[in-house]
Every structure is written in C-alpha cells, then in structure tokens.
Coordinates of C-alpha atoms and ligand atoms in Angstrom, one line a residue:
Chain A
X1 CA 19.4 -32.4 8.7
X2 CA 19.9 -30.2 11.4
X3 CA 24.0 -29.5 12.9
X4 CA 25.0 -27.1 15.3
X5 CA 28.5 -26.3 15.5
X6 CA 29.9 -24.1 18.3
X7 CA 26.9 -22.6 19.2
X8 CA 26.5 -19.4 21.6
X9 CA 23.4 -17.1 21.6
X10 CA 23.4 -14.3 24.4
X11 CA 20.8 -12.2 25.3
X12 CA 20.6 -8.5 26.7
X13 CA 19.9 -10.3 29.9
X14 CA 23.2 -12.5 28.9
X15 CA 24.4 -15.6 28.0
X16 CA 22.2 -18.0 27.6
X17 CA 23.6 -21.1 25.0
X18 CA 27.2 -22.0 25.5
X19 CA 29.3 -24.2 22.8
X20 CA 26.3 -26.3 21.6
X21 CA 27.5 -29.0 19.0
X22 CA 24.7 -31.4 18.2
X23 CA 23.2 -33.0 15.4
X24 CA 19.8 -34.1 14.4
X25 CA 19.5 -36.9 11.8
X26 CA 16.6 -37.6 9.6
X27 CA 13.0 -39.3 11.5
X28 CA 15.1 -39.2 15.0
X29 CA 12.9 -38.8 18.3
X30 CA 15.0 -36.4 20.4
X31 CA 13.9 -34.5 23.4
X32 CA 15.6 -31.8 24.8
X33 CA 15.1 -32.0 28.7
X34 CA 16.5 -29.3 31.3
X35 CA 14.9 -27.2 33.8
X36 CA 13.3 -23.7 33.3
X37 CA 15.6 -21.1 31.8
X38 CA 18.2 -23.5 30.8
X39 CA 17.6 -22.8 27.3
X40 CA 15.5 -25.5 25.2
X41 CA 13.4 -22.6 23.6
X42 CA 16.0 -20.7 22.4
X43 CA 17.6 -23.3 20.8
X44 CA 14.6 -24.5 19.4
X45 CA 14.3 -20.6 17.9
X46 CA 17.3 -21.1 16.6
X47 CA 16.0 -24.2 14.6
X48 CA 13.1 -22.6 13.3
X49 CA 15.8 -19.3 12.5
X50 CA 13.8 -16.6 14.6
X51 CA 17.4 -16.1 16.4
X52 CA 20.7 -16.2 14.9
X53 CA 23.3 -17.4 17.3
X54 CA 26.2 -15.3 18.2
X55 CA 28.9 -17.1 17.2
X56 CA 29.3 -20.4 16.1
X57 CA 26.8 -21.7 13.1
X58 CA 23.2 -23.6 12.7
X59 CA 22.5 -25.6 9.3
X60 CA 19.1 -26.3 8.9
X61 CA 18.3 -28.5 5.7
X62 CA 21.2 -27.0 3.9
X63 CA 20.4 -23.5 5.4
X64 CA 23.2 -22.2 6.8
X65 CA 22.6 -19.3 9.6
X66 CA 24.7 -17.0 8.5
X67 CA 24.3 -16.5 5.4
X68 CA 20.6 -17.0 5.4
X69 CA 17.9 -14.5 3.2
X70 CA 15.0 -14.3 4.0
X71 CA 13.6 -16.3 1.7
X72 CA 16.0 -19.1 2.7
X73 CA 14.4 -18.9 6.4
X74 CA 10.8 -18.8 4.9
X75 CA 11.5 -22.1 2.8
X76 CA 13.1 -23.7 6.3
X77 CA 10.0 -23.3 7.9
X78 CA 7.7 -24.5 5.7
X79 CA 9.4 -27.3 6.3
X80 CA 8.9 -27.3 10.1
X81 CA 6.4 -27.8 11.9
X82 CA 6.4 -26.3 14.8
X83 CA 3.9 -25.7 18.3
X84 CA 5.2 -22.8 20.3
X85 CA 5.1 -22.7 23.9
X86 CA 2.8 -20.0 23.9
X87 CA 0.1 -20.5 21.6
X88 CA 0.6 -18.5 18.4
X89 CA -3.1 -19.3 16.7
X90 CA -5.0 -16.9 15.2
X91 CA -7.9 -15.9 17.9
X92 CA -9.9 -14.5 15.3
X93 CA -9.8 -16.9 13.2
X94 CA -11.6 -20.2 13.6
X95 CA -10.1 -23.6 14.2
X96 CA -10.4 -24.8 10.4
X97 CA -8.7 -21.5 9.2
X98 CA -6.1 -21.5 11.7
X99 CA -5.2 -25.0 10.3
X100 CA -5.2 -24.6 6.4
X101 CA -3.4 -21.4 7.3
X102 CA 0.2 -23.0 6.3
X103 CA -1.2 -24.6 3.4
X104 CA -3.1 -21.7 1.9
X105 CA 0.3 -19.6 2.5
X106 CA 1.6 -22.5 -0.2
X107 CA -1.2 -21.9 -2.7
X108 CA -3.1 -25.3 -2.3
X109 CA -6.2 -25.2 -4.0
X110 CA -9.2 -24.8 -1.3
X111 CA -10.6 -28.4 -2.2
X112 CA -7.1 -30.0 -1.3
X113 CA -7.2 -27.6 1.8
X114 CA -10.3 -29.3 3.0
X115 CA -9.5 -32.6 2.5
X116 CA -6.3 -32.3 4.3
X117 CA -7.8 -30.4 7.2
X118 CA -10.7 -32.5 8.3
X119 CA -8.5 -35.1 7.8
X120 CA -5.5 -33.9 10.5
X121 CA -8.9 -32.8 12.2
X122 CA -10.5 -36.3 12.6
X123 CA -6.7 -37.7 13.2
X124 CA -6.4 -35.3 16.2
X125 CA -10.0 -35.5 17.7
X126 CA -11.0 -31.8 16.7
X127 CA -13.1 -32.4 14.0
X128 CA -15.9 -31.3 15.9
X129 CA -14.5 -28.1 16.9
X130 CA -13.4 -26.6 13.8
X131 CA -16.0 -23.9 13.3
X132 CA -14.8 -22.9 17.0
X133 CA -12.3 -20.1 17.9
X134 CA -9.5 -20.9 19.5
X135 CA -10.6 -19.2 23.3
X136 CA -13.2 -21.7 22.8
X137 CA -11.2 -24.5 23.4
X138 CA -9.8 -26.6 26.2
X139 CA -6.1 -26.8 26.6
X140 CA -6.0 -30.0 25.5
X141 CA -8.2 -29.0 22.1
X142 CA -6.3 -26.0 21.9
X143 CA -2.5 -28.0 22.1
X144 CA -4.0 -30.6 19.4
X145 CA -5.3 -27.9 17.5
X146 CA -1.3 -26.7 17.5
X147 CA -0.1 -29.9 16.6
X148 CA -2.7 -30.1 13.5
X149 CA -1.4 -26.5 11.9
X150 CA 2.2 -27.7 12.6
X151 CA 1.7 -31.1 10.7
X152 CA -0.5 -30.4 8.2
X153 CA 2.1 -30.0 5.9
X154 CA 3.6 -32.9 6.3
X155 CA 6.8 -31.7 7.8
X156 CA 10.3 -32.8 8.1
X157 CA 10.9 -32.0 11.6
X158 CA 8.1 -31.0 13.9
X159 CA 9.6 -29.0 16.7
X160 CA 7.2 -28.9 20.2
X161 CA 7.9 -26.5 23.1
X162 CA 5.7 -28.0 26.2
X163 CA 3.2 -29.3 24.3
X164 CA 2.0 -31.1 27.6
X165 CA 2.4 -28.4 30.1
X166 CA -0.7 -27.6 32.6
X167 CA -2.5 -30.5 30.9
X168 CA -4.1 -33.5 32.7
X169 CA -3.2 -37.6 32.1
X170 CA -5.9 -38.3 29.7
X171 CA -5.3 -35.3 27.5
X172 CA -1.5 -35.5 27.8
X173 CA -1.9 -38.8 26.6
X174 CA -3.8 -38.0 23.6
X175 CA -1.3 -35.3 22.6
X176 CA 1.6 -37.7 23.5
X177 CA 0.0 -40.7 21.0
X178 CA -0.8 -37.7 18.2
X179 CA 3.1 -36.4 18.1
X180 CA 3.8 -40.1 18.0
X181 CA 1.9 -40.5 15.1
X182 CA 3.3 -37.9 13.6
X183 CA 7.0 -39.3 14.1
X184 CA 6.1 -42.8 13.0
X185 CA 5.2 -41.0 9.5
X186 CA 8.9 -40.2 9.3
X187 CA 9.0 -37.2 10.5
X188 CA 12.5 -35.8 13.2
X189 CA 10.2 -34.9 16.3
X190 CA 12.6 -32.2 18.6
X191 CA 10.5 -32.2 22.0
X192 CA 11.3 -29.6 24.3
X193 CA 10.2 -30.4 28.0
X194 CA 11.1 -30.1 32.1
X195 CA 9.1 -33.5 32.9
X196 CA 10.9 -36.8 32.8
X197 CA 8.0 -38.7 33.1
X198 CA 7.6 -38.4 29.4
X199 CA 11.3 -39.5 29.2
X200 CA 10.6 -43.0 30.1
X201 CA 8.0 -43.5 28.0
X202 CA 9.2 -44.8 24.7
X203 CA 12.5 -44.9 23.2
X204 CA 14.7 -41.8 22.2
X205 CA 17.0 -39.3 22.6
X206 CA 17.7 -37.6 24.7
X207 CA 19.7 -33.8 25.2
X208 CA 19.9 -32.7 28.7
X209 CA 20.6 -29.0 29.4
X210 CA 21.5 -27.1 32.2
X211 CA 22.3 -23.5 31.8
X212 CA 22.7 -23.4 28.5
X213 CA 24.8 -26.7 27.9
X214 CA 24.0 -29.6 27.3
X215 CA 25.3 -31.9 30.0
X216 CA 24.4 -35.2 28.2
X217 CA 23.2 -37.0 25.2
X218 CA 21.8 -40.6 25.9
X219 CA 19.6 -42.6 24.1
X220 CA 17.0 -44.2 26.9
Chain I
X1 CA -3.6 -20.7 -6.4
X2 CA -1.4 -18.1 -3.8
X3 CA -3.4 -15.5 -5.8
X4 CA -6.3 -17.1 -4.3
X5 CA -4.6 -16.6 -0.5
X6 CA -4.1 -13.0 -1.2
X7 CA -7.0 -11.7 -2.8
X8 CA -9.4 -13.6 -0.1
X9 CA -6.6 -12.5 2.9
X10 CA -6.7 -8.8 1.6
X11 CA -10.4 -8.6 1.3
X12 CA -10.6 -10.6 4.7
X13 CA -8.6 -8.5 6.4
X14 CA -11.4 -5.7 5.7
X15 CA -13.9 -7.7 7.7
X16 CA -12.1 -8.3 10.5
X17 CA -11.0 -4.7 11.3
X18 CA -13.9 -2.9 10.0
X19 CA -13.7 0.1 12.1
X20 CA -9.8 0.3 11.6
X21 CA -10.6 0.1 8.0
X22 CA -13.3 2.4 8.0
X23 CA -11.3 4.5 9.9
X24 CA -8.4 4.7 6.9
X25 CA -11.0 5.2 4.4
X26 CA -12.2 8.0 5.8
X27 CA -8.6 9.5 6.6
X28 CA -7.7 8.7 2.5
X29 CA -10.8 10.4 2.1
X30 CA -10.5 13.7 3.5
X31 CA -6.9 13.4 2.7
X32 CA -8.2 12.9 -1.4
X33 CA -10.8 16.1 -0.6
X34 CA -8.4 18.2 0.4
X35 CA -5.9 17.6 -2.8
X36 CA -9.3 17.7 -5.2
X37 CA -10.5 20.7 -3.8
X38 CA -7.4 22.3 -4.0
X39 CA -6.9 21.5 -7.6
X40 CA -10.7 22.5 -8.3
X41 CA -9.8 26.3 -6.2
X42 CA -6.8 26.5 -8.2
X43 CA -8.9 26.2 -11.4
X44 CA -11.8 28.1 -10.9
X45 CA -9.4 30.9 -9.2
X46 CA -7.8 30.5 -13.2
X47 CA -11.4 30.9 -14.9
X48 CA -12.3 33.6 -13.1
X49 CA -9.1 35.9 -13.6
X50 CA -9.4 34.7 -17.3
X51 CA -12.9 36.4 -17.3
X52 CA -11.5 39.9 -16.1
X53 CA -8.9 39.6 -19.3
X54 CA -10.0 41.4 -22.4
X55 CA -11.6 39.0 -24.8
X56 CA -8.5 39.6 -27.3
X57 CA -4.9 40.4 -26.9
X58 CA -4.2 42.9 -29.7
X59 CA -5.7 44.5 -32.1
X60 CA -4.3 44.9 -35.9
X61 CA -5.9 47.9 -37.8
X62 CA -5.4 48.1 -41.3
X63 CA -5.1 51.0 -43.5
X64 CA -8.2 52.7 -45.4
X65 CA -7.0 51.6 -49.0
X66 CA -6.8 47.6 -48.3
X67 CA -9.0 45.9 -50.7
X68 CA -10.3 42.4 -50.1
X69 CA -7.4 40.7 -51.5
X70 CA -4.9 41.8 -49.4
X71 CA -6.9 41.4 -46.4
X72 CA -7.5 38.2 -47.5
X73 CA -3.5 37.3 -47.6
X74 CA -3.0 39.3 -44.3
X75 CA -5.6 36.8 -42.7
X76 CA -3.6 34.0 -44.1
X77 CA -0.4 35.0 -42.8
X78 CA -1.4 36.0 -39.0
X79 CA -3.6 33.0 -39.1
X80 CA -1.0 30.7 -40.1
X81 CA 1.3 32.5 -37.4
X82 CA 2.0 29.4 -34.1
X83 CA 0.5 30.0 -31.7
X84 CA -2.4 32.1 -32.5
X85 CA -5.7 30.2 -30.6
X86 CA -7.9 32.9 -32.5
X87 CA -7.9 35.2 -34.9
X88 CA -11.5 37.7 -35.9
X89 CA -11.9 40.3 -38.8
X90 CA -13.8 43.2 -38.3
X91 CA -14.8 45.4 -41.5
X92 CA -15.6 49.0 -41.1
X93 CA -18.8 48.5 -41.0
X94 CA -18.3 46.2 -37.4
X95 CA -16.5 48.8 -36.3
X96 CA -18.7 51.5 -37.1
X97 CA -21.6 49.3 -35.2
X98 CA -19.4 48.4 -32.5
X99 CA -18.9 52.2 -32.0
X100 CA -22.4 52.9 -32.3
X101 CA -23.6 50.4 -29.6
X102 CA -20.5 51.6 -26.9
X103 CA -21.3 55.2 -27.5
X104 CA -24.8 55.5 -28.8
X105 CA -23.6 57.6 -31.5
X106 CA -23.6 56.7 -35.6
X107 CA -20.3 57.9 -36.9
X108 CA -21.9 57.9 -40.2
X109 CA -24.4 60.6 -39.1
X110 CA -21.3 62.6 -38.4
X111 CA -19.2 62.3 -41.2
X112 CA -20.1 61.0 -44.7
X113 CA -17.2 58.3 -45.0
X114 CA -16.8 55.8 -42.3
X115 CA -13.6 56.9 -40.8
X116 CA -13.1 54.0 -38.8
X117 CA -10.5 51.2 -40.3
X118 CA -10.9 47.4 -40.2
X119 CA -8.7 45.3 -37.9
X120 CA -7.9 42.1 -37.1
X121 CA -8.3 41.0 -33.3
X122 CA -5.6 38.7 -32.0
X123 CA -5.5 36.4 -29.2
X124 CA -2.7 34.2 -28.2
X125 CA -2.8 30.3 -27.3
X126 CA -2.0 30.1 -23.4
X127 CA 1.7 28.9 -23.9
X128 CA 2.3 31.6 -26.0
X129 CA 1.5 34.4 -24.6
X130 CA 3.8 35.8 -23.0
X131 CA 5.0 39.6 -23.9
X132 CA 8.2 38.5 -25.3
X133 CA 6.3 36.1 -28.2
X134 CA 3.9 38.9 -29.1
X135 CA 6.2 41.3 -29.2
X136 CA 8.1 39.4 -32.1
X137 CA 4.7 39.0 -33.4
X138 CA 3.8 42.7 -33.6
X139 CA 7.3 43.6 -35.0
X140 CA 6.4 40.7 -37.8
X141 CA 3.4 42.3 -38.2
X142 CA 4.4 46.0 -38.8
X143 CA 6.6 44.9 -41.7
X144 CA 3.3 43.7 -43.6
X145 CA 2.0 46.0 -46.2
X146 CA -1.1 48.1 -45.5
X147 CA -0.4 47.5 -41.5
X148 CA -1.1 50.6 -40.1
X149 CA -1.3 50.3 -36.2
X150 CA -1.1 47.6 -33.8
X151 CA -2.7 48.0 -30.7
X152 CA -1.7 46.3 -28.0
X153 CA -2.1 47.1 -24.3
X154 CA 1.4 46.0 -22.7
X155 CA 0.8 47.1 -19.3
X156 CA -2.6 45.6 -18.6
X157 CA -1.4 42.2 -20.0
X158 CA 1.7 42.3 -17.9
X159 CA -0.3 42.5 -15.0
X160 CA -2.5 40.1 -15.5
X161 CA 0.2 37.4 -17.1
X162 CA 1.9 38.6 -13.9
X163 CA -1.0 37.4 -11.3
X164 CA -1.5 34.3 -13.3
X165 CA 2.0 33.1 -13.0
X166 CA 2.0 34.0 -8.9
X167 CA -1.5 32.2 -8.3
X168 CA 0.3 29.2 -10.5
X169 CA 3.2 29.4 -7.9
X170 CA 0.8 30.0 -4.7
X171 CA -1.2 27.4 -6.2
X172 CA 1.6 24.3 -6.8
X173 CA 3.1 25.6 -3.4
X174 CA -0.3 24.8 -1.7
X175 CA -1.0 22.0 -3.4
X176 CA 2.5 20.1 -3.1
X177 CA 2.1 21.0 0.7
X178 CA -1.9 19.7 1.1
X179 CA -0.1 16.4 -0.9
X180 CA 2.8 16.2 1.4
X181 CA 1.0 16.2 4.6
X182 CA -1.8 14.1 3.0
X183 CA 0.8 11.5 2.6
X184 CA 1.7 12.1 6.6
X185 CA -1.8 12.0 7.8
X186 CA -2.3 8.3 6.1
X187 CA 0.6 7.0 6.7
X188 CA 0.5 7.3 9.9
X189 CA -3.3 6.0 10.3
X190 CA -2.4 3.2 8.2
X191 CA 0.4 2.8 11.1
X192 CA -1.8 2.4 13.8
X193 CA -3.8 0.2 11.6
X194 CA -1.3 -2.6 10.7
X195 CA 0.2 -1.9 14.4
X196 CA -3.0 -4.1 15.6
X197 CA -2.2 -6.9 13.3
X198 CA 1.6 -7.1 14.2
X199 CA 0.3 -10.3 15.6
X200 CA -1.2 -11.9 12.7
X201 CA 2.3 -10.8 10.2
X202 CA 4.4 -12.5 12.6
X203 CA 2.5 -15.6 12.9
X204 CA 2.4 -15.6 9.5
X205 CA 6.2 -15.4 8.9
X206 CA 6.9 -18.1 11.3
X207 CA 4.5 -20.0 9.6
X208 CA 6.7 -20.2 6.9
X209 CA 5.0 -17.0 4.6
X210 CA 7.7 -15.1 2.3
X211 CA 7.7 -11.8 2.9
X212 CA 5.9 -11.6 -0.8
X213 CA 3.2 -13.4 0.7
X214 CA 3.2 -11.2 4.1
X215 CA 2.9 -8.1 2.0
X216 CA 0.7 -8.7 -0.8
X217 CA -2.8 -8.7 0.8
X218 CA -1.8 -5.7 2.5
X219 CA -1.1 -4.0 -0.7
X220 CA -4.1 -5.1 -2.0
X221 CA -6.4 -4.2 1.0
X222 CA -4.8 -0.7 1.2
X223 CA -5.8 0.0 -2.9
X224 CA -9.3 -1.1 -2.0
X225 CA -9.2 1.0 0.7
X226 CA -8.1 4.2 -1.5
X227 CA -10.0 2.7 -4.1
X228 CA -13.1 4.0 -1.4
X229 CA -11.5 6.3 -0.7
X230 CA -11.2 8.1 -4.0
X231 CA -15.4 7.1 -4.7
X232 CA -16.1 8.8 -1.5
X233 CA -14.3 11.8 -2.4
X234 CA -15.9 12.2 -5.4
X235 CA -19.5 12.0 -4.2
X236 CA -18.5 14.3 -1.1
X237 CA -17.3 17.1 -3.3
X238 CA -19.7 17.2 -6.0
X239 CA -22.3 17.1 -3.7
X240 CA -20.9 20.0 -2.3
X241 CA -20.8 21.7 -6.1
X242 CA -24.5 20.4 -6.3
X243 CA -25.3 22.3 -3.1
X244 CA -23.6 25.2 -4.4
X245 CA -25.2 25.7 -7.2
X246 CA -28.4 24.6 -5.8
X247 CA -28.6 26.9 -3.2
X248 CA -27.6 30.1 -5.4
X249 CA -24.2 30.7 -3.5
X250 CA -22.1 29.9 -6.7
X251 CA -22.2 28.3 -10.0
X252 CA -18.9 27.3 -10.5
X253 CA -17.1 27.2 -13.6
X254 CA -15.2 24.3 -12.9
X255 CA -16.4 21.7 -11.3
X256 CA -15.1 17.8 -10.7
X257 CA -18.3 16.1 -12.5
X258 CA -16.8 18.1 -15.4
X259 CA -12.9 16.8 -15.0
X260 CA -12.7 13.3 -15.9
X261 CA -9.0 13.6 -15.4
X262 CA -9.4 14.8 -12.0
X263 CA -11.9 12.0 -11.3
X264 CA -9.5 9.5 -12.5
X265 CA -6.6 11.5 -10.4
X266 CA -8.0 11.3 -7.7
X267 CA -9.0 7.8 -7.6
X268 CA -5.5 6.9 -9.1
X269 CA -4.1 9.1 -5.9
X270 CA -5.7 7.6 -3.4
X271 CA -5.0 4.0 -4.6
X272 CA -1.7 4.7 -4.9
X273 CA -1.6 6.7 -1.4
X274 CA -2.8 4.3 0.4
X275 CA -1.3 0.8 -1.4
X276 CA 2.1 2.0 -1.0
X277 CA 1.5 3.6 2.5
X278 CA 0.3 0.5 3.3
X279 CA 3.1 -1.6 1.8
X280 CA 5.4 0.8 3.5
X281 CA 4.6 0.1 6.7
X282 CA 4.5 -3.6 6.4
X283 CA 7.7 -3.4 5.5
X284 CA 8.9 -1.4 8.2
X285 CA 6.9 -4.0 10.5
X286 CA 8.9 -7.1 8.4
X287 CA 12.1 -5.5 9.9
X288 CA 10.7 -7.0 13.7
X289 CA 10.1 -10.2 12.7
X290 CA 12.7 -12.5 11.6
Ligands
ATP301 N1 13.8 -12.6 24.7 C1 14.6 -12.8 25.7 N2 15.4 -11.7 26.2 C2 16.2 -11.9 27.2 N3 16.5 -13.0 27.8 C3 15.8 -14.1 27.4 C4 14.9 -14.0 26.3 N4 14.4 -15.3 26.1 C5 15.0 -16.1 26.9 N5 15.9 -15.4 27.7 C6 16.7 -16.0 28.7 O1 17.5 -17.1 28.2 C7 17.5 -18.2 29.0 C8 17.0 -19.4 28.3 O2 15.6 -19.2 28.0 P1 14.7 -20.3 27.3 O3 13.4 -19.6 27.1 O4 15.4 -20.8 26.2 O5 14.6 -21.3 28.5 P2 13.6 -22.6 28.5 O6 14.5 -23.8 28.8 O7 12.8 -22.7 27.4 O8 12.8 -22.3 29.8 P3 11.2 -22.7 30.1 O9 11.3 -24.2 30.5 O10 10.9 -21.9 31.3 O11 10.5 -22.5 28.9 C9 16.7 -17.8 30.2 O12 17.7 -17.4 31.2 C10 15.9 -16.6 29.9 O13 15.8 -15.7 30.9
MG302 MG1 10.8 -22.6 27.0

C-alpha cells in the first residue's frame, strides 16, 4: 500500500531522511517513534505527497512519486486521512463545516453529508460542539475534531502527527480509543509520536528513527 | 453534486471576506468606469465633429434642358451606386427657395427664368467615404448625360476625414491603454484578495481537492464580483449623464442608457476581467502548494 525504496529528502537546512526502505501493508498499526527533528513529519509528508523525496521513490496506492500529476496526488489523498501536527482546520468555519469539508470536495449530496457527520460527531464526543469554531474548542475537542475530518471518509490509511501532544490522561485516552476505532474498521493507522508510553499500550509496529533513519522496526 | 460545492463555496466566500470583496468590486468598478467612459468620450467626441460636417458630401447639378425622365434614370443610377447612405433631389424651384431664404433675395424678381439648375445632393455611407471612393464616383458621374457640374469640396472633407481618423487613433490608443492598466489595477487587488485565503486553498488541496475543484468557486466568485461590478458602473455613469443633463451642463448625444451594446460590454468586461483575473491568480497560488 505504501513502499519506500531508497529514500532521501534534504532540505535547505540539509539532510534530513537518509536511505528509508519501508513498507506499509494494508489495516497495519505502525507508529513511527524518534525524537524531535528526527524526521517522522517529513516522512509522513512524503505519504500524503506534499514533498517529493530527493532521490530514491515513494508509491502510494499505486502512485508512484515521481511520476505523479497532480491529479494523481489529489486522488491519494482523498484516500488519506490525515491530522497534522499543527492544526490545519478552517477557523472560520464552524466545527460541522470543517468536517463535511472532505466530503463536500467529493460532491456528496448535503443529506448524506449530515448523516455522516453527526455520525463521526456522536462517535468522537463533539456532537455538541459542532455549531462551534474551532478557537472555541479545547485541545482535546479540537484533536478529535481533527480526527473526525480525517475519517470521515472512510480512509485507507489515516496518518496522525502528535495527535496527543500537550493533552492530559483522560483526553489522550479518548483520542487514543477514537484512532483505535478507526483502525479496527480496517483502516493502516501511521502514528507519528516522541512518547513511548503510547508504545506499550497495544500491539504494533513500530519504526524508530533517529536522524533521519530508521534504527529499528519491531513489532511490540 | 460538486456543482453544489462550488456554487455554495463561491458565493460563500463573498460572506466571509466582505470587505475584501467589496473592496474588488469597487476596484472592477472604477476600473469598468473608466473603459465606459472612455468609449462614451470617444463617441460623443465622433457626434459632435459629425455636426460641424456639411449635411451632404457633394453636390450633382444638372443641366437646364433635363426633363423628368432623365432625372428620373439619373436618380436611379446614383441611387443604386454602393455605398451611397443618402441621396436628395432638389428642383429649381428648391433651389430658387433655398437661395431666397440664405440671401433674402427672389432670383425670380431678378430675372424672368429661374437660372438656378436642379441637383442631386450626395452623401456617402461612413466606410465609404473616403476621397479616393468619391472621386471614382464623381468621374462615373461626369460621364452621365445632362451632368453638368459636380461640386464637391475636397479640401474641407480632407480635413475633417483627416481629424476623424486621428481622434479614431487617439481614441483606440487611450482606450487600449485605460484597458491595459484596468487589467493591472484588478489583478493586482484580486492579489491581495486571494493572498488572505492562501490558507483556506492549501487546506483544501491537502484535503484531497483537484485543482478543478480549488479553482472553480474562485472563478465563479470573481464573475459575480464583475458581475457587480459592471451593474455598478452602469448606474454610476448614467447618473452622472442624468446629472448632466439635469443640471444644464450638457445634453449629450450619446449616452450609455442609449447603448445596449455598451451596457452588455461592459458587464461582459468586467465578468470576464475579474473571473479570469481571479482564476489567474489562483493558479499562480496552486504553484505553492503541492
Ligand atoms: N520546511 C523545512 N525547511 C527546512 N528544514 C526542515 C523543514 N521541515 C523540517 N525540517 C528539518 O528536517 C528535520 C526533520 O524534521 P521533521 O519535522 O520531520 O521532524 P519531526 O520528527 O517531525 O520532529 P517533531 O517531533 O519536532 O515534530 C529537522 O531537522 C527539521 O529541522
Ligand atoms: Mg513533527
């Protein structure tokens, strides 16, 4: 589903992925563990096709990066979903437009639309919030309210950059059980995170980078 | 329906930039004002130098001893000439009058026979009429039987043919210029204007838009917004005719209320100003985002 092969992305500021060679299989749990700056949002850009590596290549669903249109990289992501390590919702735009955002790019019909959101809505707890914007929510609303866009959709891999960061036990929680959820529906969940208390949690996978390698690839 | 997404996104997008928006429209607007008026100057400028030309080009006079039926050939054959917009027969007896009322004197009081011959008075359609055309014409016209002088008064209608065809030059000049820089002045305010929603069209692409589907309501919002444009336009400059007229400054011959063509030019303009300016630019911004 996803294969890397010989991956290396540099920056201006310089190298930052070295020789990655990974590959993700269909409803896998993988999380990509490392410390700041060792490169898990990169790559995870380079899922979703917002980078292009350097050299080597990235296939996503049949996508290959380099010879990739643009309308190639708009069909990839509409089968991602994906929850960016900083926010990217819409602040003018209220919690229940935010969400049927990816499905209205689609052309659902608005009564499909609604059904589908207050559904993710009453799945994620946020039902009550969606005439809200988002500045209006907590962190823990507004990281739920994340996941909701991302898997509204029902994607095949949901890709989550810190999705738990600067939140406390009881929210964390909730996010942790929702992404969960989402897996459990089949879906490849690539988790991106510094904190290896999640690691011991449940069972996966588990990529561990440091500067721009990965270092090891266990299954705990 | 993605037809629902765009129509609802580019009418959306109005509301939640009002002032930006309201900002473009009136930028299309004077932008549309400035081309209209220009057009209107041009055109009344025209009118007004058509007033100071002689109400005929040339004049055909006819010898003393052409009876009806000739003249009635002779009308036939200029008549049928191309490119003749209008063609009037004066007898002897309009001439004689027309002679009495320019110098108060009845040239039948003088003499016992009318002296004065009967003519045909000319004029030219406007693509016509230039001297080389009428020229051929009068050299046609000699050759007819019981012709006996064509009067035609070259100089004059150089002059003025040759300040019509410099105020058409001046006049496209200024115009393509007040266009050109039109097109500068909202494009570059529909800049600024899509600049504050860089945010929203990347979001959008990530989330997994095609760039059809980026572009689209922008398209749309920028037609309604020359669309407004264009009505605004309108109203501004012919209630400036109206105050015009109303206030005895001027009543111009041609005015916009009067032009459907320029109405609909002008509307047509500033839709297509302002949809493709706006298209442009989101294009330019699509080059940003992956
Ligand atoms: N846009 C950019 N321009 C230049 N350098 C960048 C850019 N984005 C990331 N980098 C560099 O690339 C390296 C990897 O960054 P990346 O964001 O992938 O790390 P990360 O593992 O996600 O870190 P964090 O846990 O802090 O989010 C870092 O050294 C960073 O400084
Ligand atoms: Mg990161």
């Amino acid at each position: 589903m996803i294969q890397f092969d010989r991956v290396h992305l540099r920056y201006d500021s310089g190298i930052s992925l070295r020789d990655l060679n990974f590959r993700v299989d269909p409803n896998e749990f993988i999380y990509l563990f490392g410390p700041s700056g060792s490169g898990k949002s990169s790559i995870l850009r380079l899922i979703y096709m917002e980078l292009f590596p350097n050299a080597g290549e990235v296939n996503v669903f049949n996508i290959n990066s380099i010879r990739a249109r643009r309308q190639d990289i708009a069909k990839v992501r509409q089968n991602i979903g994906m929850v960016f390590q900083v926010s990217r919702l819409l602040p003018d735009r209220d919690v229940y437009a935010n969400i049927a955002l990816p499905l209205e790019l689609l052309g659902f019909p608005s009564k499909e639309v609604r059904q589908k959101v207050t559904h993710i809505a009453d799945e994620l707890n946020i039902r009550s919030r969606l005439n809200h914007y988002p500045h209006e929510l907590s962190g823990g609303e507004e990281r739920r309210l994340s996941l909701a866009r991302a898997s509204i959709n029902l994607p095949d891999i949901l890709l989550v950059d810190e999705p738990t960061a600067h939140l406390d036990e009881i929210s964390k929680k909730s996010v942790m059980e929702a992404i969960c959820r989402i897996h459990d529906r089949g879906t490849s969940v690539i988790f991106a995170t510094h904190d290896d208390s999640l690691l011991r949690q449940h069972n996966a996978r588990v990529l561990t980078l440091d500067s721009g390698t990965i270092i090891e690839d266990r299954i705990v | 329906m993605k037809l629902n997404y765009i129509i609802r996104e580019g009418i959306v997008g109005i509301r939640r930039s009002t002032m930006a928006f309201m900002n473009s429209v009136f930028s299309v607007t004077i932008a549309l004002v400035l081309v209209a008026v220009g057009v209107l100057f041009v055109d009344n400028g025209l009118e007004f130098i058509g007033q100071l030309q002689a109400d005929y080009d040339l004049e055909i006079f006819l010898e003393n001893e052409a009876d009806a039926g000739i003249k009635q050939e002779l009308a036939t054959i200029i008549s049928e000439y191309p490119g003749i917009f209008r063609m009037d027969y004066l007898s002897k007896e309009d001439a004689a009058a027309l002679y009495n009322a320019e110098f108060g004197e009845d040239v039948l009081s003088l003499l016992d026979d009318n002296p004065l011959p009967s003519s045909f008075r000319v004029t030219f359609e406007e693509t016509y009429r230039s001297t080389n055309y009428i020229q051929a014409f009068i050299n046609s016209m000699e050759a007819l039987p019981m012709v006996d002088e064509i009067m035609f008064k070259r100089d004059l209608f150089d002059r003025v043919q040759g300040i019509m065809k410099s105020i058409y030059v001046v006049a496209a000049a200024a115009i393509f210029l007040i266009i050109l820089s039109t097109v500068f002045l909202t494009s570059n305010n529909l800049r600024l204007m899509i600049l504050s929603r860089y945010d929203f069209i990347e979001t959008v692409r990530l989330l997994g838009a095609s760039d059809f589907m980026v572009k689209a309501p922008f398209f749309l919002e920028g037609g309604l917004l020359g669309f407004i444009g264009g009505v605004f336009a309108i109203l501004i400059i012919s209630g400036f005719e109206f105050a015009l007229k109303y206030f005895h400054i001027i009543d111009l011959p041609s005015r916009i209320m009067n032009h459907p063509e320029l109405m609909i030019g002008t509307l047509l303009f500033g839709i297509a100003l302002s949809s493709l300016g706006m298209l442009k630019t989101v294009r330019r911004m699509l080059r940003f985002v992956a």
